[in-house]
Amino acid sequence: FNGSVQYEFIYHNLDTLFLKDLTNFNRKLMQHLVWYNTKRPHLSLDLKSPLQYVLDNDQNSRMWWTSTLRPHLINCLVNLDRFMNMPKYGKRI
């Protein structure tokens, strides 16, 4: 995960870091992470996004401290398109 973020995002956004525009960098990073987990195909998941993999397998997490309930995941997607279409520069919404 860290290597993917470094190669796919950070190296392509070094100019934003050098300008010390951390607000814009963080906004772009959050958009990238949402895309990474909801749209980007992962080889280890049979070329599905992590979200699609969880929805297709419809399993609860086996970890004792969390639960991945399908309705909860679907509700989390309600504002995804709005977030992904936020302006990259300019005023905050």
Coordinates of N, CA and C in Angstrom, one line a residue:
F1 N 0.8 -1.2 0.0 CA 0.0 0.0 0.0 C 0.9 1.3 0.0
N2 N 1.8 1.4 0.9 CA 2.6 2.6 1.0 C 3.5 2.8 -0.3
G3 N 4.0 1.7 -0.8 CA 4.7 1.8 -2.1 C 3.8 2.3 -3.2
S4 N 2.6 1.8 -3.3 CA 1.7 2.2 -4.3 C 1.4 3.7 -4.2
V5 N 1.1 4.1 -3.0 CA 0.8 5.5 -2.8 C 2.0 6.4 -3.2
Q6 N 3.2 5.9 -2.8 CA 4.4 6.7 -3.1 C 4.6 6.8 -4.6
Y7 N 4.5 5.7 -5.3 CA 4.8 5.7 -6.7 C 3.6 6.3 -7.5
E8 N 2.4 6.0 -7.2 CA 1.3 6.5 -7.9 C 0.8 7.9 -7.6
F9 N 1.1 8.4 -6.4 CA 0.6 9.7 -6.1 C 1.7 10.7 -5.7
I10 N 2.5 10.3 -4.7 CA 3.5 11.3 -4.1 C 4.5 11.8 -5.2
Y11 N 5.1 10.8 -5.9 CA 6.1 11.2 -6.9 C 5.5 12.1 -8.0
H12 N 4.2 12.0 -8.3 CA 3.5 12.8 -9.3 C 3.0 14.1 -8.7
N13 N 3.2 14.3 -7.4 CA 2.7 15.6 -6.8 C 3.8 16.2 -6.0
L14 N 5.0 16.0 -6.3 CA 6.1 16.6 -5.6 C 6.1 18.1 -5.7
D15 N 5.6 18.6 -6.8 CA 5.6 20.1 -7.0 C 4.7 20.7 -6.0
T16 N 3.6 20.1 -5.6 CA 2.7 20.6 -4.6 C 3.4 20.6 -3.2
L17 N 4.1 19.6 -3.0 CA 4.9 19.5 -1.7 C 5.9 20.6 -1.6
F18 N 6.7 20.8 -2.7 CA 7.8 21.8 -2.8 C 7.2 23.2 -2.6
L19 N 6.0 23.4 -3.1 CA 5.4 24.7 -2.9 C 4.8 24.9 -1.5
K20 N 4.9 23.8 -0.7 CA 4.4 23.8 0.7 C 2.9 24.1 0.7
D21 N 2.2 23.7 -0.3 CA 0.7 23.8 -0.3 C 0.1 22.5 0.3
L22 N 0.2 22.4 1.6 CA -0.2 21.1 2.2 C -1.7 20.9 2.2
T23 N -2.5 22.0 2.2 CA -3.9 21.9 2.2 C -4.3 21.2 0.9
N24 N -3.8 21.7 -0.2 CA -4.1 21.2 -1.5 C -3.5 19.8 -1.7
F25 N -2.3 19.5 -1.2 CA -1.7 18.2 -1.3 C -2.6 17.2 -0.5
N26 N -3.0 17.5 0.7 CA -3.9 16.6 1.5 C -5.2 16.4 0.8
R27 N -5.8 17.4 0.2 CA -7.1 17.2 -0.5 C -6.9 16.2 -1.7
K28 N -5.8 16.4 -2.4 CA -5.5 15.5 -3.6 C -5.2 14.1 -3.1
L29 N -4.5 14.0 -2.0 CA -4.2 12.7 -1.4 C -5.5 12.0 -1.0
M30 N -6.4 12.7 -0.3 CA -7.6 12.0 0.1 C -8.4 11.6 -1.2
Q31 N -8.5 12.4 -2.2 CA -9.2 12.0 -3.4 C -8.5 10.7 -4.0
H32 N -7.2 10.7 -4.0 CA -6.4 9.5 -4.5 C -6.8 8.3 -3.7
L33 N -6.8 8.4 -2.4 CA -7.1 7.2 -1.5 C -8.5 6.7 -1.7
V34 N -9.4 7.6 -1.9 CA -10.8 7.2 -2.2 C -10.8 6.4 -3.5
W35 N -10.2 7.0 -4.5 CA -10.1 6.3 -5.8 C -9.4 5.0 -5.7
Y36 N -8.3 4.9 -5.0 CA -7.5 3.7 -4.8 C -8.3 2.6 -4.2
N37 N -9.2 2.9 -3.3 CA -10.0 1.9 -2.6 C -11.3 1.6 -3.2
T38 N -11.8 2.5 -4.1 CA -13.1 2.3 -4.7 C -13.1 2.0 -6.2
K39 N -12.1 2.5 -6.9 CA -12.1 2.4 -8.4 C -10.9 1.6 -8.9
R40 N -9.8 1.7 -8.3 CA -8.5 1.1 -8.9 C -8.5 -0.4 -8.8
P41 N -8.3 -1.1 -9.9 CA -8.2 -2.5 -9.9 C -7.0 -3.0 -9.2
H42 N -7.1 -4.0 -8.4 CA -5.9 -4.6 -7.7 C -5.7 -6.0 -8.2
L43 N -4.5 -6.3 -8.6 CA -4.1 -7.6 -9.1 C -4.4 -8.7 -8.1
S44 N -4.1 -8.4 -6.8 CA -4.3 -9.4 -5.8 C -5.8 -9.7 -5.5
L45 N -6.7 -8.9 -6.0 CA -8.2 -9.0 -5.8 C -8.8 -9.4 -7.1
D46 N -8.1 -10.1 -8.0 CA -8.7 -10.5 -9.3 C -9.1 -9.2 -10.1
L47 N -8.3 -8.2 -10.1 CA -8.6 -6.9 -10.8 C -9.9 -6.2 -10.4
K48 N -10.2 -6.4 -9.2 CA -11.4 -5.7 -8.6 C -10.8 -4.6 -7.7
S49 N -11.6 -3.6 -7.4 CA -11.3 -2.6 -6.4 C -11.5 -3.3 -5.0
P50 N -10.9 -2.8 -4.0 CA -11.2 -3.3 -2.7 C -12.7 -3.3 -2.3
L51 N -13.3 -2.1 -2.6 CA -14.7 -2.0 -2.3 C -15.5 -3.0 -3.1
Q52 N -15.3 -3.2 -4.4 CA -16.0 -4.2 -5.2 C -15.8 -5.6 -4.7
Y53 N -14.6 -5.9 -4.3 CA -14.3 -7.2 -3.7 C -15.1 -7.5 -2.5
V54 N -15.1 -6.5 -1.6 CA -15.9 -6.7 -0.3 C -17.4 -6.9 -0.6
L55 N -17.9 -6.0 -1.6 CA -19.3 -6.1 -1.9 C -19.7 -7.5 -2.6
D56 N -18.8 -7.9 -3.4 CA -19.0 -9.2 -4.1 C -18.9 -10.4 -3.2
N57 N -18.1 -10.3 -2.2 CA -17.9 -11.5 -1.3 C -18.8 -11.4 -0.1
D58 N -19.4 -10.3 0.2 CA -20.4 -10.1 1.2 C -20.1 -10.9 2.5
Q59 N -18.9 -10.6 3.0 CA -18.5 -11.3 4.3 C -18.3 -10.2 5.3
N60 N -18.5 -10.6 6.6 CA -18.1 -9.8 7.7 C -16.6 -10.0 7.9
S61 N -16.0 -8.9 8.5 CA -14.6 -9.0 8.8 C -14.4 -10.1 9.9
R62 N -13.3 -10.8 9.8 CA -13.0 -11.8 10.8 C -12.3 -11.3 12.0
M63 N -12.0 -10.0 12.0 CA -11.3 -9.4 13.1 C -12.3 -9.0 14.2
W64 N -11.9 -9.2 15.4 CA -12.8 -9.0 16.5 C -13.2 -7.6 16.8
W65 N -12.4 -6.6 16.3 CA -12.7 -5.2 16.7 C -13.5 -4.5 15.6
T66 N -13.8 -5.1 14.5 CA -14.5 -4.4 13.4 C -15.5 -5.3 12.7
S67 N -16.4 -4.6 12.0 CA -17.4 -5.4 11.2 C -17.6 -4.6 9.9
T68 N -17.6 -5.4 8.8 CA -17.8 -4.7 7.5 C -19.1 -5.1 7.0
L69 N -20.1 -4.5 7.5 CA -21.5 -4.8 7.0 C -21.8 -4.2 5.7
R70 N -22.3 -4.9 4.8 CA -22.6 -4.5 3.5 C -23.5 -3.2 3.4
P71 N -24.6 -3.1 4.2 CA -25.4 -1.9 4.2 C -24.6 -0.6 4.6
H72 N -23.7 -0.8 5.5 CA -22.8 0.3 6.0 C -21.9 0.8 4.8
L73 N -21.4 -0.2 4.1 CA -20.5 0.2 3.0 C -21.3 0.9 1.9
I74 N -22.5 0.5 1.6 CA -23.3 1.1 0.6 C -23.6 2.5 1.0
N75 N -24.0 2.7 2.3 CA -24.3 4.1 2.8 C -23.1 5.0 2.7
C76 N -21.9 4.5 2.8 CA -20.7 5.3 2.7 C -20.5 5.8 1.3
L77 N -21.0 5.2 0.3 CA -20.9 5.6 -1.1 C -21.8 6.7 -1.5
V78 N -22.7 7.1 -0.7 CA -23.7 8.1 -1.0 C -23.0 9.4 -1.5
N79 N -22.0 9.9 -0.8 CA -21.4 11.1 -1.1 C -20.1 10.9 -1.8
L80 N -19.7 9.8 -2.3 CA -18.5 9.5 -2.9 C -18.3 10.3 -4.2
D81 N -19.3 10.4 -5.0 CA -19.2 11.1 -6.3 C -19.0 12.6 -6.0
R82 N -19.7 13.1 -5.0 CA -19.5 14.5 -4.6 C -18.1 14.8 -4.2
F83 N -17.5 13.9 -3.4 CA -16.1 14.1 -2.9 C -15.1 14.0 -4.1
M84 N -15.3 13.0 -4.9 CA -14.4 12.8 -6.0 C -14.4 14.0 -7.0
N85 N -15.6 14.7 -7.1 CA -15.7 15.8 -8.0 C -15.4 17.2 -7.4
M86 N -14.9 17.2 -6.2 CA -14.5 18.4 -5.5 C -13.5 19.2 -6.4
P87 N -13.5 20.5 -6.4 CA -12.5 21.2 -7.1 C -11.1 20.9 -6.5
K88 N -10.2 20.8 -7.4 CA -8.8 20.5 -6.9 C -8.1 21.8 -6.4
Y89 N -8.5 22.9 -6.9 CA -7.9 24.2 -6.5 C -9.1 25.1 -6.1
G90 N -8.8 26.2 -5.4 CA -9.7 27.2 -5.1 C -10.4 27.0 -3.8
K91 N -11.6 27.5 -3.7 CA -12.3 27.6 -2.4 C -12.7 26.2 -1.9
R92 N -12.7 26.0 -0.6 CA -13.3 24.8 0.0 C -14.8 24.8 -0.1
I93 N -15.3 23.6 -0.2 CA -16.8 23.5 -0.3 C -17.3 23.3 1.1

